[in-house]
Coordinates of C-alpha atoms in Angstrom, one line a residue:
M1 CA -15.7 4.9 6.5
A2 CA -13.3 2.9 8.5
M3 CA -10.2 2.7 6.3
R4 CA -8.8 4.5 3.3
V5 CA -6.4 2.9 0.8
V6 CA -4.6 4.8 -2.0
L7 CA -2.8 2.7 -4.6
Q8 CA -0.1 4.1 -6.9
S9 CA 1.5 2.1 -9.7
V10 CA 5.3 2.8 -9.9
E11 CA 8.3 1.8 -11.8
R12 CA 10.4 2.1 -8.7
A13 CA 10.1 3.6 -5.2
S14 CA 12.3 4.2 -2.2
L15 CA 11.1 4.9 1.4
L16 CA 13.2 6.3 4.2
V17 CA 12.0 4.2 7.2
D18 CA 14.1 5.5 10.1
N19 CA 14.1 9.3 9.4
V20 CA 17.9 9.1 9.1
D21 CA 19.5 7.0 6.4
K22 CA 17.8 3.6 6.1
W23 CA 16.0 3.3 2.7
V24 CA 14.0 0.3 1.5
D25 CA 13.3 -0.1 -2.3
I26 CA 11.0 -1.7 -4.7
K27 CA 11.1 -2.1 -8.4
R28 CA 8.0 -2.1 -10.7
G29 CA 5.0 -2.5 -8.5
I30 CA 2.5 -0.8 -6.3
V31 CA 2.8 1.7 -3.5
V32 CA -0.1 1.2 -1.0
F33 CA -0.9 4.1 1.3
V34 CA -3.2 3.1 4.2
S35 CA -5.0 5.0 6.9
F36 CA -7.3 3.6 9.7
L37 CA -10.2 5.5 11.1
K38 CA -11.9 4.8 14.5
E39 CA -14.4 2.2 13.0
A40 CA -11.6 0.1 11.5
N41 CA -11.1 -3.6 12.6
Q42 CA -9.3 -6.7 11.3
E43 CA -12.3 -7.8 9.2
I44 CA -12.1 -4.5 7.2
A45 CA -8.3 -4.6 7.0
L46 CA -8.6 -8.2 5.7
K47 CA -11.1 -7.2 3.0
A48 CA -8.9 -4.3 1.9
A49 CA -5.8 -6.5 1.7
N50 CA -7.7 -9.0 -0.4
D51 CA -9.0 -6.3 -2.7
V52 CA -5.5 -4.8 -3.1
C53 CA -4.1 -8.2 -4.1
K54 CA -7.0 -9.6 -6.1
A55 CA -8.9 -6.8 -7.8
K56 CA -8.1 -6.2 -11.5
I57 CA -7.3 -2.5 -11.1
F58 CA -3.6 -2.2 -11.8
P59 CA -2.2 -1.2 -15.1
H60 CA -0.1 -3.9 -16.6
V61 CA 2.1 -2.3 -19.2
A62 CA 4.0 -4.6 -21.5
D63 CA 7.8 -4.2 -21.2
D64 CA 7.9 -2.6 -24.6
L65 CA 5.1 -0.2 -23.5
S66 CA 3.0 -1.4 -26.5
R67 CA -0.2 -2.4 -24.6
L68 CA -2.0 -1.7 -21.3
R69 CA -4.5 -4.0 -19.6
A70 CA -6.0 -4.2 -16.1
A71 CA -4.5 -6.9 -13.9
P72 CA -4.6 -8.0 -10.3
L73 CA -1.5 -7.6 -8.1
L74 CA -1.4 -11.4 -7.6
G75 CA 0.1 -13.3 -10.5
E76 CA 2.2 -10.4 -11.7
D77 CA 5.8 -9.9 -11.0
W78 CA 5.2 -6.7 -9.0
D79 CA 6.8 -5.5 -5.8
V80 CA 4.7 -3.9 -3.1
M81 CA 5.5 -1.0 -0.7
I82 CA 2.9 -0.3 2.1
I83 CA 3.1 3.0 3.8
P84 CA 1.0 4.2 6.7
Q85 CA -0.5 7.6 5.8
A86 CA -2.4 9.1 8.7
T87 CA -3.3 12.3 6.7
L88 CA -5.7 10.2 4.6
A89 CA -8.0 10.3 7.6
G90 CA -8.3 14.1 7.5
K91 CA -11.2 16.4 6.9
I92 CA -11.3 20.1 6.2
K93 CA -13.1 22.1 8.7
G94 CA -13.1 25.8 8.0
K95 CA -9.6 26.4 6.7
Q96 CA -7.8 23.6 8.6
A97 CA -7.4 19.9 8.3
Q98 CA -8.6 17.9 11.3
Y99 CA -7.9 14.3 12.1
H100 CA -10.5 13.5 14.8
A101 CA -11.6 10.3 13.0
Q102 CA -8.1 8.8 13.0
Y103 CA -7.6 5.6 14.9
N104 CA -5.5 5.9 18.1
K105 CA -1.8 5.1 17.5
E106 CA -1.5 1.8 19.3
E107 CA -4.5 0.2 17.8
G108 CA -3.8 1.7 14.4
E109 CA -0.3 0.2 14.5
K110 CA -1.7 -3.3 15.2
L111 CA -4.1 -3.0 12.3
Y112 CA -1.3 -1.8 10.1
Q113 CA 0.9 -4.8 11.0
F114 CA -2.0 -7.1 10.4
F115 CA -2.6 -5.5 7.0
C116 CA 1.1 -5.8 6.0
E117 CA 1.3 -9.4 7.1
T118 CA -1.9 -10.3 5.2
V119 CA -0.7 -8.7 2.0
R120 CA 2.7 -10.4 2.4
N121 CA 1.2 -13.8 3.0
L122 CA -1.2 -13.5 0.0
V123 CA 1.6 -12.4 -2.3
E124 CA 4.0 -15.2 -1.1
A125 CA 1.4 -17.9 -1.3
Q126 CA 0.4 -17.0 -4.9
Q127 CA 4.0 -16.8 -6.1
R128 CA 4.8 -20.2 -4.5
E129 CA 1.8 -21.8 -6.3
E130 CA 3.0 -20.4 -9.7
G131 CA 6.7 -21.1 -9.1
Q132 CA 7.7 -17.5 -9.8
R133 CA 10.1 -15.2 -7.9
T134 CA 8.5 -13.9 -4.7
P135 CA 8.0 -10.1 -5.1
V136 CA 9.5 -7.8 -2.5
V137 CA 6.9 -6.6 0.0
Q138 CA 8.3 -3.6 2.0
C139 CA 6.4 -1.9 4.9
G140 CA 7.0 1.5 6.2
T141 CA 7.3 2.4 9.9
Y142 CA 4.0 3.3 11.6
G143 CA 4.0 6.6 13.4
N144 CA 7.1 8.0 11.7
R145 CA 7.4 10.7 9.1
Q146 CA 9.0 9.0 6.1
G147 CA 10.7 10.3 3.0
L148 CA 9.4 8.8 -0.3
R149 CA 10.8 8.8 -3.8
T150 CA 8.8 7.3 -6.7
E151 CA 9.1 7.0 -10.5
S152 CA 6.0 6.2 -12.5
L153 CA 4.9 5.8 -16.1
G154 CA 1.7 7.7 -15.4
P155 CA -0.8 8.7 -12.8
F156 CA -2.3 5.2 -12.3
T157 CA -3.8 5.9 -8.9
H158 CA -6.8 4.4 -7.1
S159 CA -8.5 5.5 -3.9
L160 CA -10.6 2.9 -2.0
D161 CA -12.7 3.5 1.0
Y162 CA -13.9 0.8 3.4

């Protein structure tokens, strides 16, 4: 495994990006937690970004909550929040978590920025084609501990390994 992505459908989310008082927000959309392991590269990050945007895995709930169907992120009016989550690279050894497979910070940050830009570009290109509002794409700060608040209609969560 070179990369792990966890997707959470939300009604709204807020992320503290500076560990002090700067919050960024999204409305209905997807929170994307990403972690890079030593084998990660841009090709894998590109595949993951495409899967996040194009796979029909997200629950589309009608505004009146009457029906549910699987839908891709692209083409929906959903915001995106991408959060670096180093602990997704952990393994339990004995009674403790270890993170030896985690990518080094400098290279991991480059891949994170590449992943964020790829998702942002895919979302913006799709929305321009369809003439819809461009969803908000917010990215967390790599290497920082960040506060997170979410509200969700259910545990619509997916874990993807690359």
